[in-house]
PDB file of N, CA and C in Angstrom:
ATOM      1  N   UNK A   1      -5.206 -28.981  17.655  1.00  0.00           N
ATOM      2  CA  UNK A   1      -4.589 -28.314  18.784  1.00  0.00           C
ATOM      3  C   UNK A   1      -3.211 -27.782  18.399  1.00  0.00           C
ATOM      4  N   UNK A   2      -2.510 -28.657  17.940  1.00  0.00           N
ATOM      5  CA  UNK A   2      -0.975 -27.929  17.437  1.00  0.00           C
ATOM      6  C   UNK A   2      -1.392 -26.994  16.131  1.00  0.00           C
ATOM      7  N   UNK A   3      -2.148 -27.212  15.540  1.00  0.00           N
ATOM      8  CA  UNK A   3      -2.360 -25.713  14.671  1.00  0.00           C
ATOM      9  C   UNK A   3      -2.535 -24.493  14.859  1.00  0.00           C
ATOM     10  N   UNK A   4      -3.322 -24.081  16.129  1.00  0.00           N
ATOM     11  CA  UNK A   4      -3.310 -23.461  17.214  1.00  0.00           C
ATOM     12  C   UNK A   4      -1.970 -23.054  17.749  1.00  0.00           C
ATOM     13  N   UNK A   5      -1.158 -23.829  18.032  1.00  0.00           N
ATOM     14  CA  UNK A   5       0.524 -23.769  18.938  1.00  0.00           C
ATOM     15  C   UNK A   5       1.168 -22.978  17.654  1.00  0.00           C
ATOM     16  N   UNK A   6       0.873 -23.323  16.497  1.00  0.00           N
ATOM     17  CA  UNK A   6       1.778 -22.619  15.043  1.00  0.00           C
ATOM     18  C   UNK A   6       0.937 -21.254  15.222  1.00  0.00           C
ATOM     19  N   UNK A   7      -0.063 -21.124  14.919  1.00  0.00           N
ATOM     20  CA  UNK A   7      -0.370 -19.479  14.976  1.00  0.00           C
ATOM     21  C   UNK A   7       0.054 -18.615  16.544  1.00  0.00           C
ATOM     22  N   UNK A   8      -0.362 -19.339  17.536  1.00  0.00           N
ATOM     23  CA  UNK A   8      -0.294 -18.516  18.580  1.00  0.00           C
ATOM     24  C   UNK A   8       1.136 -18.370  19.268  1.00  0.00           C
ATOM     25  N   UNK A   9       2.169 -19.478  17.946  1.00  0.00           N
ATOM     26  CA  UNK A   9       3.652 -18.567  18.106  1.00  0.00           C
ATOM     27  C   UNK A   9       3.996 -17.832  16.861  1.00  0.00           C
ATOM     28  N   UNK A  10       3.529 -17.474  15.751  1.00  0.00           N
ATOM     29  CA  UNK A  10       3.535 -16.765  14.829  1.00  0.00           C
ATOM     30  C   UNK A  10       3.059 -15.003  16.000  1.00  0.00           C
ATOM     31  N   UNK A  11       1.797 -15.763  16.477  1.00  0.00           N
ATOM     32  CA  UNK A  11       1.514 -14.587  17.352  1.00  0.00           C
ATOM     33  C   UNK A  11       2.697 -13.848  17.843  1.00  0.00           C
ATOM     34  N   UNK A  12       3.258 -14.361  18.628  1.00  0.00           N
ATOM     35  CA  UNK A  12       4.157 -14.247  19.627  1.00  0.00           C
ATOM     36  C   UNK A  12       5.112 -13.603  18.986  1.00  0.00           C
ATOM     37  N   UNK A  13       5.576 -14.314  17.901  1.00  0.00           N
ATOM     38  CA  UNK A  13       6.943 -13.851  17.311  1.00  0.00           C
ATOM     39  C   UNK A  13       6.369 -12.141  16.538  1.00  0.00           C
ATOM     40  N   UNK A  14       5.041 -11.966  16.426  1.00  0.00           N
ATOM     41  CA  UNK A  14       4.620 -10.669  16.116  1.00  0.00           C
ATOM     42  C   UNK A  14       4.901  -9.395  16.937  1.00  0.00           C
ATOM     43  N   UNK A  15       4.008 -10.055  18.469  1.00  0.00           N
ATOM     44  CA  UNK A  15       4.232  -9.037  19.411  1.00  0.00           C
ATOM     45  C   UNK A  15       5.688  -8.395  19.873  1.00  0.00           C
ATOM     46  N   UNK A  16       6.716  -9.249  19.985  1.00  0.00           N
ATOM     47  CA  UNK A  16       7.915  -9.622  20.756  1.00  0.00           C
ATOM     48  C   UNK A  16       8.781  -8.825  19.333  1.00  0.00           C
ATOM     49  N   UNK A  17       8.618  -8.128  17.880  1.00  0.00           N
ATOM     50  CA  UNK A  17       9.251  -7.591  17.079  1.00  0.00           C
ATOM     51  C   UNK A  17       9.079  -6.130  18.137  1.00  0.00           C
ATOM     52  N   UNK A  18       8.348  -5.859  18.055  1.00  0.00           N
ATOM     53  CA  UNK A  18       8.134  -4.423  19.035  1.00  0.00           C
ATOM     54  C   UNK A  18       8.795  -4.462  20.233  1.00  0.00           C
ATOM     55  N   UNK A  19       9.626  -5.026  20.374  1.00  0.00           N
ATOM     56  CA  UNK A  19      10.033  -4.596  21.974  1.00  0.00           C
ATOM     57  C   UNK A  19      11.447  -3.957  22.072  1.00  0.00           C
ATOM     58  N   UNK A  20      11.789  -2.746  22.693  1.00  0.00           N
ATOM     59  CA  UNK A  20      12.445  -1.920  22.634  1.00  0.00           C
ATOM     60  C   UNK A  20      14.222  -2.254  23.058  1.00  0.00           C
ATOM     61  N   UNK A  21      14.102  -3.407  23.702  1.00  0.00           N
ATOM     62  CA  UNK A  21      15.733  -3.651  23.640  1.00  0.00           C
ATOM     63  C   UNK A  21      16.179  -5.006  22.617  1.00  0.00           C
ATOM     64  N   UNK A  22      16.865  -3.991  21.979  1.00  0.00           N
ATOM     65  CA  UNK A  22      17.222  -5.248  20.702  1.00  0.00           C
ATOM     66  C   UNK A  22      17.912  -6.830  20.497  1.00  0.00           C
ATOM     67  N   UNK A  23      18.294  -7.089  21.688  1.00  0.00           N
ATOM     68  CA  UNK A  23      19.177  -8.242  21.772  1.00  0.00           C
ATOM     69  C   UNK A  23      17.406  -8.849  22.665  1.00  0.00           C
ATOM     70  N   UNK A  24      17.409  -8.467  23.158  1.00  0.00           N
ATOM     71  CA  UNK A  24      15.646  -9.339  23.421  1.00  0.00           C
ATOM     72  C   UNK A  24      14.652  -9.609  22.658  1.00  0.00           C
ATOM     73  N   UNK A  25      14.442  -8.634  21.706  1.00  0.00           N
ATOM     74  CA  UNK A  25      13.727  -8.421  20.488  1.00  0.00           C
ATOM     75  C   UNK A  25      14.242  -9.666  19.310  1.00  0.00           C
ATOM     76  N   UNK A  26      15.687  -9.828  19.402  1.00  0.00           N
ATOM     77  CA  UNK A  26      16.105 -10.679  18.358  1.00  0.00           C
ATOM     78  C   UNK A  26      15.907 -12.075  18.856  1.00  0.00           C
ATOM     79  N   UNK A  27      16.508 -12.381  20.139  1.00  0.00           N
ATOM     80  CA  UNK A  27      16.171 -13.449  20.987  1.00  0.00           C
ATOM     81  C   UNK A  27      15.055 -14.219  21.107  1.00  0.00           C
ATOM     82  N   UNK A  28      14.188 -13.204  21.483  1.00  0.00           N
ATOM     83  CA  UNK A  28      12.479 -13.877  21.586  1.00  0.00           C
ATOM     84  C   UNK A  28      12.341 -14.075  19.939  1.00  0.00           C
ATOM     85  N   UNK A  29      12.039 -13.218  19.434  1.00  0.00           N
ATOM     86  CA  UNK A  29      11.279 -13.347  17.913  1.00  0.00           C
ATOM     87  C   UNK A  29      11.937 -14.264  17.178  1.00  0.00           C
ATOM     88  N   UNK A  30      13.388 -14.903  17.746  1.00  0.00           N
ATOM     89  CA  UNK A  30      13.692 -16.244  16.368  1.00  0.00           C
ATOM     90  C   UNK A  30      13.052 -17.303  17.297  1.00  0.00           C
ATOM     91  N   UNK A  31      13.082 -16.910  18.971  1.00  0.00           N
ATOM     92  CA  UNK A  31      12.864 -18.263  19.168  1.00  0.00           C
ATOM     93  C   UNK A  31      11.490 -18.829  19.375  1.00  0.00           C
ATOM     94  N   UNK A  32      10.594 -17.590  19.020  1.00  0.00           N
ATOM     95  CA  UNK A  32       8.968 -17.538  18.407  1.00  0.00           C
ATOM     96  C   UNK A  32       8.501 -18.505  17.205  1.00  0.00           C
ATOM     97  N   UNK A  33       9.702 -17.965  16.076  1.00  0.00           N
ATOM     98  CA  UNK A  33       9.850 -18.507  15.076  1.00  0.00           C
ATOM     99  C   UNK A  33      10.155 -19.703  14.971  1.00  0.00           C
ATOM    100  N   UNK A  34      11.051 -20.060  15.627  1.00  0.00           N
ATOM    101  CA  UNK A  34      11.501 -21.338  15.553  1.00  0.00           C
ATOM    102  C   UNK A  34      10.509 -22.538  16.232  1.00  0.00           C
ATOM    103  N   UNK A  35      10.270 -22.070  16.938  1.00  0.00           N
ATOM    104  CA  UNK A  35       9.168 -22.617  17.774  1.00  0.00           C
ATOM    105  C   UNK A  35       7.749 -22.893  16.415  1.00  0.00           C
ATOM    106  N   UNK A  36       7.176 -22.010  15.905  1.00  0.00           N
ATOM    107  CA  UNK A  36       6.324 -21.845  14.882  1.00  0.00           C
ATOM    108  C   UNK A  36       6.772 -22.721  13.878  1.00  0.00           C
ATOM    109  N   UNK A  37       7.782 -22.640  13.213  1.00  0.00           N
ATOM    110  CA  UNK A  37       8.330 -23.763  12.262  1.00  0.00           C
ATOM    111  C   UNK A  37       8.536 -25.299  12.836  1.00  0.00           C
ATOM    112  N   UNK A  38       9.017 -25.412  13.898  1.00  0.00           N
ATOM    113  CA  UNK A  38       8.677 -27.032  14.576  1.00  0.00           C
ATOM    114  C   UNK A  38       7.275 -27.799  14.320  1.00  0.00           C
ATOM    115  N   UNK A  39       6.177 -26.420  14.961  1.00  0.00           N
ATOM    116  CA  UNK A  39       5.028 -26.859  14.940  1.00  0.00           C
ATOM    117  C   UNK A  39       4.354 -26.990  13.075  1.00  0.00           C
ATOM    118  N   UNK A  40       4.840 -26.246  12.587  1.00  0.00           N
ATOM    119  CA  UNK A  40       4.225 -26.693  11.297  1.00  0.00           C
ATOM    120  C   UNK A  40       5.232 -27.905  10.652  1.00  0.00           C
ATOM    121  N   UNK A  41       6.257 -27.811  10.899  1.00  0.00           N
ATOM    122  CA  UNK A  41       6.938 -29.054  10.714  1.00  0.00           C
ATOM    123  C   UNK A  41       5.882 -30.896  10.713  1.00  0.00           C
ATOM    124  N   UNK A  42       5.659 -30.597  12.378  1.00  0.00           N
ATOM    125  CA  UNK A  42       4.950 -31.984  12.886  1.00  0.00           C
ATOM    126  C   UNK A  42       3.983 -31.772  12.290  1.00  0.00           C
ATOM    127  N   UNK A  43       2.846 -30.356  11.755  1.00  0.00           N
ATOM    128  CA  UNK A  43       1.571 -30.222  11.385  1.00  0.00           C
ATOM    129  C   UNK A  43       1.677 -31.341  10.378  1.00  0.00           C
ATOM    130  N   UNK A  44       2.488 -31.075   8.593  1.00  0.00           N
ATOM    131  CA  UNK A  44       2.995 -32.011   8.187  1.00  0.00           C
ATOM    132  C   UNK A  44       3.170 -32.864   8.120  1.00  0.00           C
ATOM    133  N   UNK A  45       3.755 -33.397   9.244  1.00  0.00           N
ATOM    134  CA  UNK A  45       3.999 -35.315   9.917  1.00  0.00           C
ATOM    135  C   UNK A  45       2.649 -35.421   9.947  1.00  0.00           C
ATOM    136  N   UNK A  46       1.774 -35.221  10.929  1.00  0.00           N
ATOM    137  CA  UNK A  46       0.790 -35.792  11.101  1.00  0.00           C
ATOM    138  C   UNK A  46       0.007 -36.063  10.105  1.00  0.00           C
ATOM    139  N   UNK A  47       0.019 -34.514   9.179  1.00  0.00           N
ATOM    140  CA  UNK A  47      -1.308 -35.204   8.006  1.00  0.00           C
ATOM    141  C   UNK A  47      -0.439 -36.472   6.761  1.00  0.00           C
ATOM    142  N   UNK A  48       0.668 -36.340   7.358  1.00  0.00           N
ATOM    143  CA  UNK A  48       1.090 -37.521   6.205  1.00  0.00           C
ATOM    144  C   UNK A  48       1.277 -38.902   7.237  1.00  0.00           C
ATOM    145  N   UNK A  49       1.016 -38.729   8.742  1.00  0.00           N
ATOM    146  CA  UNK A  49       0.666 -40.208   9.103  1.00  0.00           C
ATOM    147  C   UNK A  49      -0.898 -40.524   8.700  1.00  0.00           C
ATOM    148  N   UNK A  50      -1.685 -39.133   9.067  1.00  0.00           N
ATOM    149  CA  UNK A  50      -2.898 -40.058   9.472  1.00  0.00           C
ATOM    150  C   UNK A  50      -3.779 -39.872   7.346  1.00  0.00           C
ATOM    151  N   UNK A  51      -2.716 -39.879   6.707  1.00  0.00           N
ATOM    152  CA  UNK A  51      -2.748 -40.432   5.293  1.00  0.00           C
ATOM    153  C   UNK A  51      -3.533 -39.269   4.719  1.00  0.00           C
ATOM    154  N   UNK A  52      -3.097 -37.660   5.074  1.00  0.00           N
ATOM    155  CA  UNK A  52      -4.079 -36.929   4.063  1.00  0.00           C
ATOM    156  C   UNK A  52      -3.001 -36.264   3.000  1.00  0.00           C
ATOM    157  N   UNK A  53      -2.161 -36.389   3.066  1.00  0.00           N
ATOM    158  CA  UNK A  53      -0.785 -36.277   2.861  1.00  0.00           C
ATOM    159  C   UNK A  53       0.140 -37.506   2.045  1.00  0.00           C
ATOM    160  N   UNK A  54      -0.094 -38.094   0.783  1.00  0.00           N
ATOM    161  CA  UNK A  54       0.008 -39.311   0.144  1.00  0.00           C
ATOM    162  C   UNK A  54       1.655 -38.977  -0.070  1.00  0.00           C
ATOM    163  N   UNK A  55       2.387 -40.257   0.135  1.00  0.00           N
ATOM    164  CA  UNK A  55       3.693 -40.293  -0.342  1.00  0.00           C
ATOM    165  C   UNK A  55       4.509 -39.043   0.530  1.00  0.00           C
ATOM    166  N   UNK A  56       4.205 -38.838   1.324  1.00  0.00           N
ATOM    167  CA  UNK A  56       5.143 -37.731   2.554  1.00  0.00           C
ATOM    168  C   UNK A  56       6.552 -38.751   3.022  1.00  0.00           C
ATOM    169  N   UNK A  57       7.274 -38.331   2.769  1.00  0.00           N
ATOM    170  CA  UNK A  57       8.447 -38.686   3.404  1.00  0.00           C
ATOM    171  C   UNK A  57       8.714 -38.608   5.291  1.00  0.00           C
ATOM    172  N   UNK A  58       8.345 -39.710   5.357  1.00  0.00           N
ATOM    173  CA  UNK A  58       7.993 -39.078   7.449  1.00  0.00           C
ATOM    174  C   UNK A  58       8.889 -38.856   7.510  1.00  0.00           C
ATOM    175  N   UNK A  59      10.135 -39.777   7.370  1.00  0.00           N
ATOM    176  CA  UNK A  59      12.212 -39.627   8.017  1.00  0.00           C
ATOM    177  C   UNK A  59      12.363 -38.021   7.501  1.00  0.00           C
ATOM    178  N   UNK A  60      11.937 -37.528   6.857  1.00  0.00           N
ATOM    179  CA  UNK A  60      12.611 -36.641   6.336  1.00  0.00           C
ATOM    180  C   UNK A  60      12.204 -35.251   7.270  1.00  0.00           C
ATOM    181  N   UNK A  61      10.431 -35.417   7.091  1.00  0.00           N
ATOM    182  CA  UNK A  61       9.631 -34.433   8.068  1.00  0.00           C
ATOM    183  C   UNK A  61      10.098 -34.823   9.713  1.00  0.00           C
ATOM    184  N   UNK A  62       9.929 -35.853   9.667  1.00  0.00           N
ATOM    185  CA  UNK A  62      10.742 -35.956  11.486  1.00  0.00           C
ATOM    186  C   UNK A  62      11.937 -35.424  11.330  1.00  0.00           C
ATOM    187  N   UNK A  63      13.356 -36.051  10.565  1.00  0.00           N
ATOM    188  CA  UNK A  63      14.179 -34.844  10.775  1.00  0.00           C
ATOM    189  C   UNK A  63      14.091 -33.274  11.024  1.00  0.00           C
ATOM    190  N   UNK A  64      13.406 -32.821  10.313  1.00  0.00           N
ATOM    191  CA  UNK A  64      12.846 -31.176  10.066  1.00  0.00           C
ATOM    192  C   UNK A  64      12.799 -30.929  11.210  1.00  0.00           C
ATOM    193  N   UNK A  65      11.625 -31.397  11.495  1.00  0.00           N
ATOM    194  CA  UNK A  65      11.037 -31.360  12.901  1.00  0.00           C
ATOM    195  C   UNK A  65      11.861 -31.040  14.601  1.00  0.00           C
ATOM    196  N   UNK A  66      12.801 -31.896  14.379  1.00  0.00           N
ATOM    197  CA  UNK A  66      13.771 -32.479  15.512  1.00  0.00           C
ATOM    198  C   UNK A  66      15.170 -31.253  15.376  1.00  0.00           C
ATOM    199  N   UNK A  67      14.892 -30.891  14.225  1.00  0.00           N
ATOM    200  CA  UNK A  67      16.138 -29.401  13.791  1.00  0.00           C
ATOM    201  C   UNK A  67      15.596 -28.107  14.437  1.00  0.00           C
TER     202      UNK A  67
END
């Protein structure tokens, strides 16, 4: 399900480059992005809780995450 949440704000941050007033355009699309990088952040966490992911540093990926 959150793999899903990473593309369909990758999405987002796609559509929202096209939009014609620029301080909105910059606004939305980092915070598309940013949003997109959280979620692959935790993607990360998870496969290194549920062990597909050997020797993952969680403290480090939860920090990421929480930035």
């Amino acid at each position: 399900l959150r793999l899903g949440n990473s593309v369909e704000a990758l999405q987002a941050a796609k559509r929202t480059i096209h939009l014609s007033d620029s301080v909105l355009r910059l606004c939305l699309t980092i915070g598309h992005l940013n949003r997109a990088m959280y979620f692959a952040c935790d993607n990360v966490l998870w496969a290194g809780k549920t062990g597909i992911i050997s020797k993952l540093d969680q403290q480090k990926w939860s920090q990421r995450s929480f930035r």
